[in-house]
């Protein structure tokens, strides 16, 4: 009887110690806040193991699918209209790299989840941390890059308009750009007259029957430089939203990956 009483007393003392330690750790975490929420409430330890794994798998699968969709949509889009005129392949390259890396990282995360390999999880965490740093640096540099691209478009338009009748690829690029952007010339249709050239039929804003003899009345009034700037800005906004979504899901995946690594380490130690 005495031994049983001693054992029960020891168990009670251990439970009290565990409760006191948990209360102390919780009290220490309560000192720190993130966006007004106590840090201890954001801990991965509060998440069930099944919830942690399912969330990790779902986010990475969705990230891989979204990256593949973004890449395919961008490649299917008719990007030749501005590429031939401006020789700018920056947006295509950036988006393809971001989409490919995101898909690869998501696949690494899924492999780490299914195989339960700590090395893959470590690689996943390091790569995601680096990708978040790269996204932050690119967002800071995006303003200066956008200004450089705008200046490059203006210079290329000015350099190619005088070669409209001499080079076939310039003729095709200007015709495609003016039809697609519904514009005429660099700033307006008057630019063609300044270079001693007639207004091209690709500037026609009416039915083709009325544009057999081109005149300012049937030509687009806005210039291609302004419309190209607006199109470029819309593309930048689309890419920015996509990158913000990817960075948000990357942050959540990184948080869940750290928790999954801790749980695997605890299981191996046990």
Coordinates of C-alpha atoms in Angstrom, one line a residue:
X1 CA 0.0 0.0 0.0
X2 CA 2.8 2.4 0.9
X3 CA 4.5 1.7 -2.5
X4 CA 1.3 2.4 -4.3
X5 CA 0.8 5.7 -2.4
X6 CA 4.4 6.7 -3.2
X7 CA 3.9 5.9 -6.9
X8 CA 0.7 7.9 -7.0
X9 CA 2.4 10.7 -5.3
X10 CA 5.2 10.7 -7.7
X11 CA 2.8 10.6 -10.7
X12 CA 0.9 13.6 -9.2
X13 CA 4.2 15.5 -8.7
X14 CA 5.3 14.7 -12.3
X15 CA 1.9 15.9 -13.7
X16 CA 2.1 19.0 -11.6
X17 CA 5.7 19.6 -12.9
X18 CA 4.6 19.1 -16.5
X19 CA 1.6 21.5 -16.0
X20 CA 3.9 24.1 -14.4
X21 CA 6.4 23.8 -17.2
X22 CA 3.7 24.1 -19.9
X23 CA 2.3 27.1 -18.1
X24 CA 5.7 28.7 -17.8
X25 CA 6.5 28.1 -21.5
X26 CA 3.0 29.4 -22.5
X27 CA 3.5 32.4 -20.2
X28 CA 6.9 33.1 -21.8
X29 CA 5.4 32.8 -25.3
X30 CA 2.6 35.1 -24.4
X31 CA 5.1 37.9 -24.1
X32 CA 5.6 37.9 -27.8
X33 CA 2.9 38.9 -30.3
X34 CA 2.6 38.7 -34.1
X35 CA -0.1 40.9 -35.7
X36 CA -1.7 41.1 -32.3
X37 CA -1.9 37.3 -31.9
X38 CA 0.2 35.5 -29.2
X39 CA 3.1 33.5 -30.7
X40 CA 2.2 30.4 -28.8
X41 CA -1.1 30.2 -30.7
X42 CA 0.8 30.1 -34.0
X43 CA 3.0 27.2 -32.9
X44 CA 3.0 24.1 -35.0
X45 CA 2.6 22.1 -31.8
X46 CA -1.0 23.1 -31.5
X47 CA -1.7 21.5 -34.9
X48 CA -2.8 17.8 -35.0
X49 CA -0.3 15.6 -36.9
X50 CA -2.9 14.5 -39.5
X51 CA -3.9 18.1 -40.1
X52 CA -0.3 19.1 -40.4
X53 CA 0.4 16.4 -43.0
X54 CA -2.8 16.9 -45.0
X55 CA -2.3 20.7 -45.1
X56 CA 1.4 20.3 -46.2
X57 CA 0.5 17.9 -49.0
X58 CA -2.5 19.9 -50.2
X59 CA -0.6 23.2 -50.3
X60 CA 2.3 21.7 -52.2
X61 CA 0.0 19.9 -54.7
X62 CA -1.9 23.1 -55.3
X63 CA 1.3 25.1 -55.7
X64 CA 2.6 22.6 -58.3
X65 CA -0.7 22.7 -60.2
X66 CA -0.9 26.5 -60.1
X67 CA 2.7 26.8 -61.3
X68 CA 2.1 24.4 -64.2
X69 CA -1.1 26.4 -65.1
X70 CA 0.8 29.7 -65.1
X71 CA 3.6 28.4 -67.2
X72 CA 1.2 26.8 -69.8
X73 CA -1.0 29.9 -70.0
X74 CA 2.0 32.2 -70.5
X75 CA 3.5 29.9 -73.2
X76 CA 0.1 29.6 -75.0
X77 CA -0.3 33.4 -75.0
X78 CA 0.7 35.3 -78.1
X79 CA 3.8 36.9 -76.8
X80 CA 5.4 37.4 -80.2
X81 CA 3.6 40.7 -80.7
X82 CA 5.8 42.7 -78.4
X83 CA 8.9 40.5 -78.3
X84 CA 9.8 41.0 -82.0
X85 CA 9.3 44.8 -81.7
X86 CA 11.0 45.4 -78.3
X87 CA 13.3 42.3 -78.1
X88 CA 12.2 41.9 -74.5
X89 CA 12.1 38.4 -73.1
X90 CA 12.3 39.4 -69.4
X91 CA 8.8 38.7 -68.3
X92 CA 8.7 35.3 -70.1
X93 CA 12.0 34.3 -68.6
X94 CA 11.1 35.4 -65.1
X95 CA 7.7 33.8 -65.0
X96 CA 9.0 30.5 -66.5
X97 CA 11.8 30.4 -63.9
X98 CA 9.5 31.2 -61.0
X99 CA 6.9 28.7 -62.1
X100 CA 9.4 25.9 -62.8
X101 CA 11.2 26.4 -59.4
X102 CA 7.9 26.5 -57.6
X103 CA 6.7 23.3 -59.2
X104 CA 10.1 21.6 -58.5
X105 CA 10.0 22.7 -54.8
X106 CA 6.4 21.5 -54.5
X107 CA 7.4 18.1 -55.9
X108 CA 10.3 17.9 -53.4
X109 CA 7.9 18.7 -50.6
X110 CA 5.5 16.0 -51.7
X111 CA 8.4 13.4 -51.9
X112 CA 9.5 14.5 -48.4
X113 CA 6.0 14.0 -47.2
X114 CA 5.4 10.6 -48.7
X115 CA 8.9 9.2 -48.0
X116 CA 9.3 10.9 -44.6
X117 CA 12.9 11.9 -45.4
X118 CA 14.3 14.6 -43.2
X119 CA 17.0 15.4 -45.8
X120 CA 14.3 16.3 -48.4
X121 CA 12.5 18.4 -45.8
X122 CA 15.7 20.3 -45.0
X123 CA 16.3 20.9 -48.7
X124 CA 12.7 22.0 -49.0
X125 CA 13.0 24.5 -46.1
X126 CA 16.3 26.0 -47.3
X127 CA 15.1 26.4 -50.9
X128 CA 11.8 28.0 -49.8
X129 CA 13.7 30.4 -47.5
X130 CA 15.9 31.4 -50.4
X131 CA 12.9 31.8 -52.7
X132 CA 11.3 34.1 -50.3
X133 CA 14.5 36.2 -50.2
X134 CA 14.6 36.3 -54.0
X135 CA 10.9 37.4 -54.2
X136 CA 11.6 40.2 -51.7
X137 CA 14.6 41.4 -53.7
X138 CA 12.8 41.2 -57.0
X139 CA 9.8 43.2 -55.6
X140 CA 12.2 45.9 -54.4
X141 CA 13.9 46.1 -57.9
X142 CA 10.7 45.8 -59.9
X143 CA 10.2 49.6 -60.1
X144 CA 13.6 50.3 -61.7
X145 CA 13.2 47.3 -64.1
X146 CA 9.8 48.5 -65.2
X147 CA 11.2 52.0 -66.0
X148 CA 14.1 50.4 -68.0
X149 CA 11.7 48.3 -70.0
X150 CA 9.5 51.3 -70.8
X151 CA 12.5 53.2 -72.0
X152 CA 13.6 50.3 -74.1
X153 CA 10.2 50.0 -75.8
X154 CA 10.3 53.7 -76.7
X155 CA 13.8 53.4 -78.1
X156 CA 13.0 50.3 -80.1
X157 CA 9.8 51.8 -81.6
X158 CA 11.7 54.9 -82.6
X159 CA 14.5 52.9 -84.2
X160 CA 12.2 50.5 -86.1
X161 CA 9.5 52.8 -87.5
X162 CA 11.8 54.1 -90.1
X163 CA 12.5 50.6 -91.3
X164 CA 8.8 49.7 -91.7
X165 CA 9.1 49.2 -95.5
X166 CA 12.7 47.9 -95.6
X167 CA 12.6 44.9 -93.3
X168 CA 9.8 42.3 -93.4
X169 CA 10.0 41.4 -89.7
X170 CA 9.6 45.1 -88.7
X171 CA 6.6 45.4 -91.0
X172 CA 5.0 42.3 -89.5
X173 CA 5.8 43.4 -85.9
X174 CA 4.3 46.9 -86.4
X175 CA 1.2 45.5 -88.1
X176 CA 0.6 42.9 -85.4
X177 CA 1.2 45.4 -82.7
X178 CA -1.1 48.1 -84.1
X179 CA -3.9 45.6 -84.7
X180 CA -3.5 43.9 -81.3
X181 CA -3.2 47.1 -79.3
X182 CA -5.6 49.1 -81.5
X183 CA -3.1 51.9 -81.9
X184 CA -1.3 53.8 -84.6
X185 CA 2.3 55.1 -84.7
X186 CA 4.4 55.8 -81.6
X187 CA 2.4 58.7 -80.1
X188 CA -0.3 59.0 -82.7
X189 CA -0.9 58.4 -86.5
X190 CA 0.9 61.7 -87.2
X191 CA 4.2 59.9 -86.6
X192 CA 3.9 58.2 -90.0
X193 CA 3.6 61.5 -91.8
X194 CA 6.7 62.8 -90.0
X195 CA 8.7 60.0 -91.5
X196 CA 7.2 60.6 -95.0
X197 CA 5.2 57.4 -95.0
X198 CA 1.5 56.7 -95.5
X199 CA -0.6 55.4 -92.7
X200 CA -0.5 51.6 -92.8
X201 CA -3.8 49.7 -93.2
X202 CA -3.0 48.0 -89.8
X203 CA -4.1 51.3 -88.2
X204 CA -7.6 50.9 -89.5
X205 CA -10.2 51.3 -86.8
X206 CA -13.2 50.7 -89.1
X207 CA -14.3 48.0 -91.5
X208 CA -11.6 47.1 -94.0
X209 CA -13.8 48.3 -96.9
X210 CA -13.5 51.8 -95.6
X211 CA -9.7 51.6 -95.2
X212 CA -8.8 50.9 -98.8
X213 CA -7.6 54.5 -98.8
X214 CA -6.1 55.3 -95.4
X215 CA -6.8 58.7 -93.8
X216 CA -6.7 60.1 -90.3
X217 CA -10.5 59.7 -90.0
X218 CA -10.3 55.9 -90.1
X219 CA -7.1 55.5 -88.2
X220 CA -6.7 54.7 -84.5
X221 CA -6.2 57.9 -82.5
X222 CA -4.0 56.6 -79.6
X223 CA -0.3 55.8 -80.0
X224 CA 1.3 52.4 -79.5
X225 CA 3.7 53.6 -76.9
X226 CA 0.8 54.5 -74.5
X227 CA -1.1 51.3 -75.2
X228 CA 2.1 49.2 -74.8
X229 CA 2.8 50.9 -71.5
X230 CA -0.8 50.1 -70.3
X231 CA -0.5 46.5 -71.5
X232 CA 2.9 46.1 -69.8
X233 CA 1.6 47.5 -66.6
X234 CA -1.3 45.1 -66.6
X235 CA 1.1 42.2 -67.2
X236 CA 3.2 43.5 -64.3
X237 CA 0.2 43.6 -62.0
X238 CA -0.8 40.1 -63.0
X239 CA 2.7 38.8 -62.3
X240 CA 2.8 40.7 -59.0
X241 CA -0.5 39.1 -57.8
X242 CA 0.8 35.7 -58.8
X243 CA 4.1 36.2 -57.0
X244 CA 2.3 37.4 -53.9
X245 CA 0.0 34.4 -53.9
X246 CA 3.1 32.1 -54.4
X247 CA 5.0 33.8 -51.6
X248 CA 1.9 33.5 -49.2
X249 CA 1.6 29.8 -49.9
X250 CA 5.4 29.4 -49.7
X251 CA 5.3 31.0 -46.2
X252 CA 2.6 28.6 -45.0
X253 CA 4.4 25.6 -46.5
X254 CA 7.6 26.7 -44.8
X255 CA 5.8 26.9 -41.5
X256 CA 4.2 23.5 -41.9
X257 CA 7.5 22.0 -43.1
X258 CA 9.3 23.1 -40.0
X259 CA 6.6 21.5 -37.9
X260 CA 6.8 18.3 -39.9
X261 CA 10.5 18.1 -39.5
X262 CA 10.3 18.7 -35.7
X263 CA 7.7 15.9 -35.4
X264 CA 9.8 13.5 -37.5
X265 CA 12.8 14.3 -35.3
X266 CA 10.8 13.7 -32.1
X267 CA 9.7 10.3 -33.5
X268 CA 13.2 9.3 -34.4
X269 CA 14.5 10.4 -31.0
X270 CA 11.7 8.4 -29.3

